[in-house]
Amino acid sequence: MLELRAVTKRYGDRLAVDNLSLSVEPGKMFGFVGTNGAGKTTTMRILMGVLEPDAGSVCWNGRPADADARRGFGYMPEERGLYPKMRIRDQLIYLARLRGTSPEKAASAVDELLAEFGLSERAQDRVEQLSLGNQQRVQLAAALVHEPTFLVLDEPFSGLDPVGVDALAHILDQRVRRGVGVLFSSHQLDLVERLCDAVGIIGAGRLVASGTVEGLRTKGRLRRYRLLVSASPGWSQGLPGVSVVADDRTPEGTASTLELADGVDPQALLDTARAAGSVHEFRPLSPSLTELFREAVSESPSNGQADAASDLDAEQVVA
Amino acid sequence: MSAPLSFTAATRTVATRELTERLRDKSFWMSTVITLVILGAVLFMPKLFGDDNTFTVAYAGSGADAVADAADAQAKPLGMTLKRAEHPDEAAARKAVADGKLDAYVGANKVIVKNELDDQLGIVLQNAHRQVVSTEQLHQQGLDPGAVQAAQTVTPLTVDALEPTDPKAEQRGQVAFIGSIVLYGQIIGYCMWVAFGIVEEKASRVVELILSAISTKALLAGKILGIGLLGFLQLTLIATFGLFLGNATGMLQVSSDLLVPVGFVLLWFLLGYAFYSAVFAASAARVSRQEELQNVIGPANMLIMVSFFASFYVNFNPDSPISRLLGMIPPFSALCAPVRMARGTAPWWETGLALGLMLAAIGFLVVAGARIYEGAILRMGAKISLKDAWFGGRRRAVDAAA
């Protein structure tokens, strides 16, 4: 199991990561979401040991992660890059060897991976000769080549077409089935929602929400239902524990969004609706991760300010 | 599947990559061939143009044959060959001299040459002339030339030098000087490779992936060792080729004596490369784009250039006080010391001091260079100031994070 315990990192006056704790179990996929500059990349770099935290620790299976433990992790940095002039196969073998794989094992693992990614015929090509999509595949192969015990992927889906996204999701899923833990960041929240067992929402360096997507949906939140009933607005008034969020007149009748207090049976609501008129639509409304995300980051107090500061930094980086 | 990886193993893996990737690079072989061709040309040039020891001479007058024979006898021990030409009269001979077909025309009491009489040829011809004419004059005065000659034959003074100069010192010095020129090319070339390699890793961003696996010091050490080993092998190849070719063309008499300057050049390659590669590596780590590289390595480049010109001075004034200083003080000693030391005229303490100072400078630069490298290598974007790099180790690095 991978754990971050109360990790803090500052750059000068700015707190990039603030007392952040999280854990990812083997065979689970953890989605890391947050606005630009919220501290995702810094957290991942600390996780990989590229950066050292000012406080807190990274633990692997209960013990502080040392260089040897981290060498077992696979990493896809935000700043992609491989040696442009080195042949793909040699390059992957080299990276596997830097992570402690024996030459023979590295060679066979690379050949298997290249076959899996459909790149066997390009094995002797230089990286710079590949299309961007294929370069991205080689980059992922670089993270997988030593059969990692844990995967840290910074924005692995960015820049992929839908077919590429599915292929990558499939590859990750296979690793997860073998018991590899995965932590990845993404701005594609629908993807995170689809793939991840758990998510963490980070804002201004703090983990503002974390847990399963289902858990985040229900936690501290009343259930909402949407109904389309051929009745006039206000049909649901007087029902105990039901409050009206919206009641809009439509050609078919009234489209209502209702919030149910704890203990209210939705079937009782349906009965009332049927008594009022014919029911064209009746479904629970669960917030998407995108909505949860917006909610979470807008609740985070100092968020706006931190964003402005980090955006500035990001620009400096590119320049 | 991954196993613990020691610092040495990580360094060796990096060094092997640096070596093999460059051996596969066409530009490496191109530069090797070009260096060998230039060296070959330098060694062959005198053979092609300057075969100075054969002269064509014509003689006139009654004593022509006698002077010619005497001249041949004089020329032989000096390693000169005289070819005798015949010209019907002085006008024809003058024309031949003017056209450059004839080196000298010896008439009665005069020699006709084009611009000036070659020093050695002059000695040969003057001696031959004196011998023939003096024999004649002795005859005229009724003396026996044989007896006079016998009386004049004196054993030359034997020279007893208190501090004899090694007759081979000059040759050793020249070999070391040529070696020093090659050394300049090697040091600048291979340190540039180190610098390019570092910026390549930063520019392509692959450095973050690598540093997530191994330590910064292992990456730096592997890069410098791998490229340095290649440079050393190439320099050894060049030296072997040079000695072989010099021997074949007769330019050098290759003996164990000449291995001294070659050995000094190889030793000072190791020292000079260690010194400058640390400087180049620290400089290169400060920038993220190849375009900015010239900017940061300019001062180091300048230092090598100055040392290079200083080595010319040392070659021409090997024993001047300035040369002695240049041969001892880093970084000048990297290129100047071999020239001075190979002659064998430098006292042992000077050689020892030069080595000691250089090793101390290397020790300092490797530690300081590694620290700057470590402080700058993960920071992308604009050039990192030396101060920021110095205080910026891994702990505070990657300001650019988000």
GROMACS .gro file of C-alpha atoms in nm, chain B residues 5-369:
model
  365
  324LEU     CA    1   2.087  -0.081  -0.771
  325SER     CA    2   2.414   0.041  -0.622
  326PHE     CA    3   2.563   0.378  -0.705
  327THR     CA    4   2.841   0.204  -0.896
  328ALA     CA    5   2.599  -0.008  -1.096
  329ALA     CA    6   2.388   0.297  -1.181
  330THR     CA    7   2.697   0.494  -1.283
  331ARG     CA    8   2.823   0.206  -1.496
  332THR     CA    9   2.486   0.170  -1.670
  333VAL     CA   10   2.480   0.541  -1.753
  334ALA     CA   11   2.845   0.537  -1.867
  335THR     CA   12   2.782   0.239  -2.093
  336ARG     CA   13   2.495   0.417  -2.261
  337GLU     CA   14   2.700   0.731  -2.316
  338LEU     CA   15   2.980   0.528  -2.469
  339THR     CA   16   2.774   0.303  -2.694
  340GLU     CA   17   2.535   0.573  -2.814
  341ARG     CA   18   2.829   0.786  -2.922
  342LEU     CA   19   3.011   0.499  -3.083
  343ARG     CA   20   2.700   0.456  -3.297
  344ASP     CA   21   2.703   0.821  -3.386
  345LYS     CA   22   2.838   0.894  -3.733
  346SER     CA   23   2.978   1.227  -3.621
  347PHE     CA   24   3.213   1.050  -3.380
  348TRP     CA   25   3.367   0.848  -3.661
  349MET     CA   26   3.377   1.152  -3.886
  350SER     CA   27   3.569   1.350  -3.628
  351THR     CA   28   3.806   1.059  -3.568
  352VAL     CA   29   3.881   1.026  -3.938
  353ILE     CA   30   3.925   1.401  -3.980
  354THR     CA   31   4.167   1.418  -3.688
  355LEU     CA   32   4.369   1.129  -3.828
  356VAL     CA   33   4.375   1.286  -4.173
  357ILE     CA   34   4.498   1.619  -4.036
  358LEU     CA   35   4.762   1.446  -3.827
  359GLY     CA   36   4.866   1.243  -4.130
  360ALA     CA   37   4.894   1.558  -4.339
  361VAL     CA   38   5.111   1.727  -4.074
  362LEU     CA   39   5.343   1.428  -4.069
  363PHE     CA   40   5.352   1.381  -4.445
  364MET     CA   41   5.382   1.745  -4.546
  365PRO     CA   42   5.762   1.773  -4.511
  366LYS     CA   43   5.797   1.454  -4.711
  367LEU     CA   44   5.591   1.599  -4.994
  368PHE     CA   45   5.727   1.950  -5.010
  369GLY     CA   46   6.042   1.988  -4.815
  370ASP     CA   47   6.287   1.724  -4.929
  371ASP     CA   48   6.558   1.976  -4.851
  372ASN     CA   49   6.858   1.751  -4.853
  373THR     CA   50   6.906   1.700  -5.224
  374PHE     CA   51   7.067   1.979  -5.422
  375THR     CA   52   7.146   2.010  -5.786
  376VAL     CA   53   7.480   2.175  -5.842
  377ALA     CA   54   7.683   2.248  -6.153
  378TYR     CA   55   8.058   2.313  -6.147
  379ALA     CA   56   8.275   2.502  -6.392
  380GLY     CA   57   8.640   2.571  -6.440
  381SER     CA   58   8.948   2.358  -6.444
  382GLY     CA   59   8.899   2.223  -6.093
  383ALA     CA   60   8.533   2.136  -6.150
  384ASP     CA   61   8.574   1.763  -6.102
  385ALA     CA   62   8.794   1.803  -5.796
  386VAL     CA   63   8.554   2.048  -5.630
  387ALA     CA   64   8.259   1.823  -5.714
  388ASP     CA   65   8.430   1.520  -5.562
  389ALA     CA   66   8.531   1.716  -5.251
  390ALA     CA   67   8.178   1.852  -5.217
  391ASP     CA   68   8.029   1.503  -5.241
  392ALA     CA   69   8.270   1.384  -4.974
  393GLN     CA   70   8.170   1.676  -4.749
  394ALA     CA   71   7.797   1.629  -4.812
  395LYS     CA   72   7.779   1.261  -4.729
  396PRO     CA   73   7.834   1.284  -4.348
  397LEU     CA   74   7.577   1.566  -4.333
  398GLY     CA   75   7.313   1.347  -4.493
  399MET     CA   76   7.296   1.562  -4.804
  400THR     CA   77   7.285   1.442  -5.161
  401LEU     CA   78   7.437   1.648  -5.438
  402LYS     CA   79   7.330   1.589  -5.791
  403ARG     CA   80   7.573   1.713  -6.047
  404ALA     CA   81   7.435   1.892  -6.349
  405GLU     CA   82   7.620   1.994  -6.665
  406HIS     CA   83   7.568   2.321  -6.841
  407PRO     CA   84   7.756   2.425  -7.152
  408ASP     CA   85   7.829   2.780  -7.037
  409GLU     CA   86   7.763   3.027  -6.762
  410ALA     CA   87   7.470   3.188  -6.941
  411ALA     CA   88   7.290   2.854  -6.964
  412ALA     CA   89   7.372   2.785  -6.598
  413ARG     CA   90   7.241   3.128  -6.492
  414LYS     CA   91   6.919   3.058  -6.675
  415ALA     CA   92   6.886   2.720  -6.504
  416VAL     CA   93   6.944   2.884  -6.163
  417ALA     CA   94   6.688   3.154  -6.241
  418ASP     CA   95   6.436   2.888  -6.344
  419GLY     CA   96   6.493   2.702  -6.021
  420LYS     CA   97   6.629   2.393  -6.194
  421LEU     CA   98   6.973   2.442  -6.048
  422ASP     CA   99   7.042   2.517  -5.681
  423ALA     CA  100   7.396   2.645  -5.728
  424TYR     CA  101   7.649   2.704  -6.003
  425VAL     CA  102   8.006   2.693  -5.877
  426GLY     CA  103   8.241   2.887  -6.102
  427ALA     CA  104   8.591   3.013  -6.046
  428ASN     CA  105   8.579   3.197  -5.710
  429LYS     CA  106   8.205   3.242  -5.709
  430VAL     CA  107   7.879   3.067  -5.654
  431ILE     CA  108   7.567   3.168  -5.842
  432VAL     CA  109   7.236   3.110  -5.662
  433LYS     CA  110   6.885   3.240  -5.706
  434ASN     CA  111   6.803   3.415  -5.374
  435GLU     CA  112   7.054   3.299  -5.122
  436LEU     CA  113   7.291   3.016  -5.062
  437ASP     CA  114   7.144   2.743  -4.843
  438ASP     CA  115   7.340   2.736  -4.516
  439GLN     CA  116   7.436   2.372  -4.530
  440LEU     CA  117   7.506   2.372  -4.901
  441GLY     CA  118   7.717   2.683  -4.843
  442ILE     CA  119   7.932   2.507  -4.585
  443VAL     CA  120   7.977   2.205  -4.814
  444LEU     CA  121   8.068   2.410  -5.119
  445GLN     CA  122   8.295   2.655  -4.932
  446ASN     CA  123   8.483   2.370  -4.767
  447ALA     CA  124   8.518   2.181  -5.093
  448HIS     CA  125   8.640   2.494  -5.265
  449ARG     CA  126   8.887   2.574  -4.986
  450GLN     CA  127   9.022   2.219  -4.991
  451VAL     CA  128   9.077   2.209  -5.365
  452VAL     CA  129   9.224   2.558  -5.389
  453SER     CA  130   9.448   2.520  -5.084
  454THR     CA  131   9.589   2.191  -5.217
  455GLU     CA  132   9.668   2.371  -5.538
  456GLN     CA  133   9.834   2.661  -5.357
  457LEU     CA  134  10.045   2.423  -5.145
  458HIS     CA  135  10.159   2.255  -5.463
  459GLN     CA  136  10.256   2.589  -5.608
  460GLN     CA  137  10.467   2.667  -5.300
  461GLY     CA  138  10.635   2.329  -5.319
  462LEU     CA  139  10.484   2.185  -5.008
  463ASP     CA  140  10.346   1.836  -4.972
  464PRO     CA  141   9.970   1.871  -4.927
  465GLY     CA  142   9.959   1.525  -4.767
  466ALA     CA  143  10.203   1.627  -4.492
  467VAL     CA  144  10.021   1.955  -4.433
  468GLN     CA  145   9.693   1.777  -4.412
  469ALA     CA  146   9.838   1.525  -4.170
  470ALA     CA  147   9.971   1.810  -3.957
  471GLN     CA  148   9.636   1.979  -3.961
  472THR     CA  149   9.445   1.672  -3.857
  473VAL     CA  150   9.370   1.730  -3.494
  474THR     CA  151   9.139   1.536  -3.273
  475PRO     CA  152   8.845   1.765  -3.197
  476LEU     CA  153   8.794   1.890  -2.842
  477THR     CA  154   8.584   1.656  -2.642
  478VAL     CA  155   8.297   1.837  -2.473
  479ASP     CA  156   8.239   1.777  -2.106
  480ALA     CA  157   7.904   1.938  -2.024
  481LEU     CA  158   7.837   1.985  -1.655
  482GLU     CA  159   7.462   1.993  -1.710
  483PRO     CA  160   7.417   1.827  -2.046
  484THR     CA  161   7.095   1.889  -2.233
  485ASP     CA  162   6.926   1.574  -2.341
  486PRO     CA  163   6.966   1.566  -2.720
  487LYS     CA  164   6.623   1.409  -2.745
  488ALA     CA  165   6.456   1.673  -2.527
  489GLU     CA  166   6.375   1.883  -2.829
  490GLN     CA  167   6.206   1.597  -3.009
  491ARG     CA  168   6.014   1.501  -2.699
  492GLY     CA  169   5.905   1.861  -2.661
  493GLN     CA  170   5.787   1.878  -3.021
  494VAL     CA  171   5.589   1.557  -2.986
  495ALA     CA  172   5.434   1.687  -2.667
  496PHE     CA  173   5.350   2.014  -2.841
  497ILE     CA  174   5.171   1.840  -3.125
  498GLY     CA  175   5.010   1.625  -2.857
  499SER     CA  176   4.903   1.939  -2.676
  500ILE     CA  177   4.731   2.070  -2.986
  501VAL     CA  178   4.544   1.741  -3.019
  502LEU     CA  179   4.476   1.757  -2.644
  503TYR     CA  180   4.313   2.097  -2.686
  504GLY     CA  181   4.079   1.954  -2.949
  505GLN     CA  182   4.001   1.651  -2.737
  506ILE     CA  183   3.928   1.842  -2.417
  507ILE     CA  184   3.710   2.102  -2.584
  508GLY     CA  185   3.534   1.842  -2.799
  509TYR     CA  186   3.454   1.597  -2.526
  510CYS     CA  187   3.358   1.859  -2.268
  511MET     CA  188   3.120   2.001  -2.527
  512TRP     CA  189   2.970   1.655  -2.558
  513VAL     CA  190   2.915   1.647  -2.185
  514ALA     CA  191   2.748   1.988  -2.203
  515PHE     CA  192   2.533   1.893  -2.504
  516GLY     CA  193   2.432   1.568  -2.337
  517ILE     CA  194   2.320   1.746  -2.023
  518VAL     CA  195   2.117   2.005  -2.210
  519GLU     CA  196   1.971   1.731  -2.430
  520GLU     CA  197   1.842   1.557  -2.119
  521LYS     CA  198   1.698   1.880  -1.986
  522ALA     CA  199   1.554   1.994  -2.315
  523SER     CA  200   1.389   1.659  -2.385
  524ARG     CA  201   1.273   1.640  -2.019
  525VAL     CA  202   1.393   1.282  -1.997
  526VAL     CA  203   1.601   1.386  -1.698
  527GLU     CA  204   1.305   1.373  -1.460
  528LEU     CA  205   1.230   1.015  -1.558
  529ILE     CA  206   1.593   0.917  -1.506
  530LEU     CA  207   1.627   1.096  -1.176
  531SER     CA  208   1.317   0.917  -1.049
  532ALA     CA  209   1.527   0.600  -1.078
  533ILE     CA  210   1.886   0.695  -0.990
  534SER     CA  211   2.065   0.968  -0.799
  535THR     CA  212   2.175   1.292  -0.959
  536LYS     CA  213   2.538   1.215  -0.882
  537ALA     CA  214   2.520   0.873  -1.051
  538LEU     CA  215   2.381   1.034  -1.367
  539LEU     CA  216   2.650   1.303  -1.369
  540ALA     CA  217   2.933   1.064  -1.289
  541GLY     CA  218   2.820   0.812  -1.550
  542LYS     CA  219   2.795   1.077  -1.818
  543ILE     CA  220   3.138   1.225  -1.748
  544LEU     CA  221   3.307   0.886  -1.715
  545GLY     CA  222   3.147   0.736  -2.024
  546ILE     CA  223   3.229   1.030  -2.250
  547GLY     CA  224   3.575   1.067  -2.095
  548LEU     CA  225   3.657   0.703  -2.154
  549LEU     CA  226   3.562   0.741  -2.518
  550GLY     CA  227   3.782   1.051  -2.543
  551PHE     CA  228   4.072   0.867  -2.384
  552LEU     CA  229   4.035   0.574  -2.623
  553GLN     CA  230   4.019   0.806  -2.921
  554LEU     CA  231   4.325   0.997  -2.804
  555THR     CA  232   4.516   0.671  -2.760
  556LEU     CA  233   4.418   0.573  -3.112
  557ILE     CA  234   4.535   0.909  -3.246
  558ALA     CA  235   4.865   0.884  -3.056
  559THR     CA  236   4.931   0.531  -3.181
  560PHE     CA  237   4.849   0.635  -3.535
  561GLY     CA  238   5.071   0.944  -3.507
  562LEU     CA  239   5.372   0.751  -3.376
  563PHE     CA  240   5.326   0.480  -3.634
  564LEU     CA  241   5.298   0.726  -3.919
  565GLY     CA  242   5.587   0.936  -3.791
  566ASN     CA  243   5.799   0.626  -3.788
  567ALA     CA  244   5.688   0.519  -4.133
  568THR     CA  245   5.767   0.857  -4.289
  569GLY     CA  246   6.094   0.888  -4.104
  570MET     CA  247   5.981   1.207  -3.930
  571LEU     CA  248   6.026   1.050  -3.588
  572GLN     CA  249   6.259   0.789  -3.456
  573VAL     CA  250   6.006   0.612  -3.239
  574SER     CA  251   6.171   0.475  -2.932
  575SER     CA  252   6.071   0.429  -2.573
  576ASP     CA  253   6.192   0.786  -2.530
  577LEU     CA  254   5.895   0.918  -2.727
  578LEU     CA  255   5.647   0.732  -2.511
  579VAL     CA  256   5.726   0.986  -2.238
  580PRO     CA  257   5.557   1.285  -2.407
  581VAL     CA  258   5.273   1.065  -2.530
  582GLY     CA  259   5.223   0.936  -2.179
  583PHE     CA  260   5.222   1.293  -2.045
  584VAL     CA  261   4.962   1.396  -2.302
  585LEU     CA  262   4.736   1.104  -2.208
  586LEU     CA  263   4.779   1.175  -1.837
  587TRP     CA  264   4.700   1.542  -1.884
  588PHE     CA  265   4.397   1.455  -2.091
  589LEU     CA  266   4.259   1.274  -1.789
  590LEU     CA  267   4.336   1.569  -1.562
  591GLY     CA  268   4.229   1.842  -1.804
  592TYR     CA  269   3.910   1.659  -1.895
  593ALA     CA  270   3.822   1.603  -1.529
  594PHE     CA  271   3.879   1.973  -1.462
  595TYR     CA  272   3.687   2.114  -1.755
  596SER     CA  273   3.408   1.856  -1.771
  597ALA     CA  274   3.307   1.952  -1.417
  598VAL     CA  275   3.296   2.319  -1.524
  599PHE     CA  276   3.106   2.242  -1.845
  600ALA     CA  277   2.858   2.014  -1.667
  601ALA     CA  278   2.779   2.272  -1.401
  602SER     CA  279   2.739   2.541  -1.666
  603ALA     CA  280   2.522   2.332  -1.897
  604ALA     CA  281   2.284   2.226  -1.620
  605ARG     CA  282   2.180   2.589  -1.583
  606VAL     CA  283   2.002   2.611  -1.917
  607SER     CA  284   1.717   2.415  -2.074
  608ARG     CA  285   1.780   2.484  -2.442
  609GLN     CA  286   2.073   2.417  -2.673
  610GLU     CA  287   2.050   2.776  -2.800
  611GLU     CA  288   2.145   2.909  -2.460
  612LEU     CA  289   2.438   2.676  -2.414
  613GLN     CA  290   2.701   2.897  -2.581
  614ASN     CA  291   2.606   3.166  -2.336
  615VAL     CA  292   2.688   2.972  -2.022
  616ILE     CA  293   2.993   2.781  -2.139
  617GLY     CA  294   3.155   3.090  -2.295
  618PRO     CA  295   3.385   3.162  -1.999
  619ALA     CA  296   3.504   2.801  -1.976
  620ASN     CA  297   3.565   2.796  -2.351
  621MET     CA  298   3.766   3.115  -2.321
  622LEU     CA  299   3.979   2.960  -2.048
  623ILE     CA  300   4.069   2.667  -2.272
  624MET     CA  301   4.151   2.901  -2.562
  625VAL     CA  302   4.383   3.108  -2.345
  626SER     CA  303   4.552   2.793  -2.216
  627PHE     CA  304   4.591   2.679  -2.574
  628PHE     CA  305   4.771   2.996  -2.678
  629ALA     CA  306   4.978   2.984  -2.363
  630SER     CA  307   5.099   2.639  -2.467
  631PHE     CA  308   5.250   2.798  -2.781
  632TYR     CA  309   5.441   3.039  -2.562
  633VAL     CA  310   5.564   2.753  -2.346
  634ASN     CA  311   5.674   2.561  -2.653
  635PHE     CA  312   5.892   2.849  -2.772
  636ASN     CA  313   6.019   2.951  -2.427
  637PRO     CA  314   6.013   2.628  -2.235
  638ASP     CA  315   6.237   2.745  -1.953
  639SER     CA  316   6.117   3.101  -1.894
  640PRO     CA  317   5.971   3.179  -1.551
  641ILE     CA  318   5.628   3.244  -1.705
  642SER     CA  319   5.638   2.904  -1.873
  643ARG     CA  320   5.725   2.743  -1.544
  644LEU     CA  321   5.421   2.909  -1.383
  645LEU     CA  322   5.193   2.822  -1.673
  646GLY     CA  323   5.304   2.463  -1.645
  647MET     CA  324   5.209   2.447  -1.280
  648ILE     CA  325   4.893   2.651  -1.233
  649PRO     CA  326   4.552   2.513  -1.322
  650PRO     CA  327   4.379   2.548  -1.559
  651PHE     CA  328   4.674   2.650  -1.780
  652SER     CA  329   4.874   2.348  -1.672
  653ALA     CA  330   4.626   2.120  -1.850
  654LEU     CA  331   4.771   2.221  -2.187
  655CYS     CA  332   5.106   2.374  -2.089
  656ALA     CA  333   5.240   2.112  -1.850
  657PRO     CA  334   5.280   1.830  -2.103
  658VAL     CA  335   5.485   2.057  -2.332
  659ARG     CA  336   5.718   2.156  -2.054
  660MET     CA  337   5.739   1.829  -1.870
  661ALA     CA  338   5.795   1.606  -2.169
  662ARG     CA  339   6.130   1.773  -2.234
  663GLY     CA  340   6.250   1.639  -1.906
  664THR     CA  341   6.400   1.975  -1.813
  665ALA     CA  342   6.147   2.051  -1.540
  666PRO     CA  343   6.266   1.956  -1.191
  667TRP     CA  344   6.069   1.680  -1.027
  668TRP     CA  345   5.913   1.910  -0.767
  669GLU     CA  346   5.763   2.119  -1.044
  670THR     CA  347   5.595   1.817  -1.199
  671GLY     CA  348   5.476   1.709  -0.857
  672LEU     CA  349   5.341   2.053  -0.773
  673ALA     CA  350   5.163   2.079  -1.107
  674LEU     CA  351   4.995   1.742  -1.049
  675GLY     CA  352   4.909   1.826  -0.688
  676LEU     CA  353   4.757   2.164  -0.773
  677MET     CA  354   4.560   2.016  -1.058
  678LEU     CA  355   4.426   1.732  -0.848
  679ALA     CA  356   4.325   1.977  -0.574
  680ALA     CA  357   4.149   2.197  -0.830
  681ILE     CA  358   3.971   1.893  -0.972
  682GLY     CA  359   3.865   1.784  -0.625
  683PHE     CA  360   3.714   2.124  -0.558
  684LEU     CA  361   3.548   2.155  -0.899
  685VAL     CA  362   3.396   1.809  -0.891
  686VAL     CA  363   3.230   1.880  -0.556
  687ALA     CA  364   3.121   2.232  -0.651
  688GLY     CA  365   3.021   2.129  -1.005
   0.00000   0.00000   0.00000
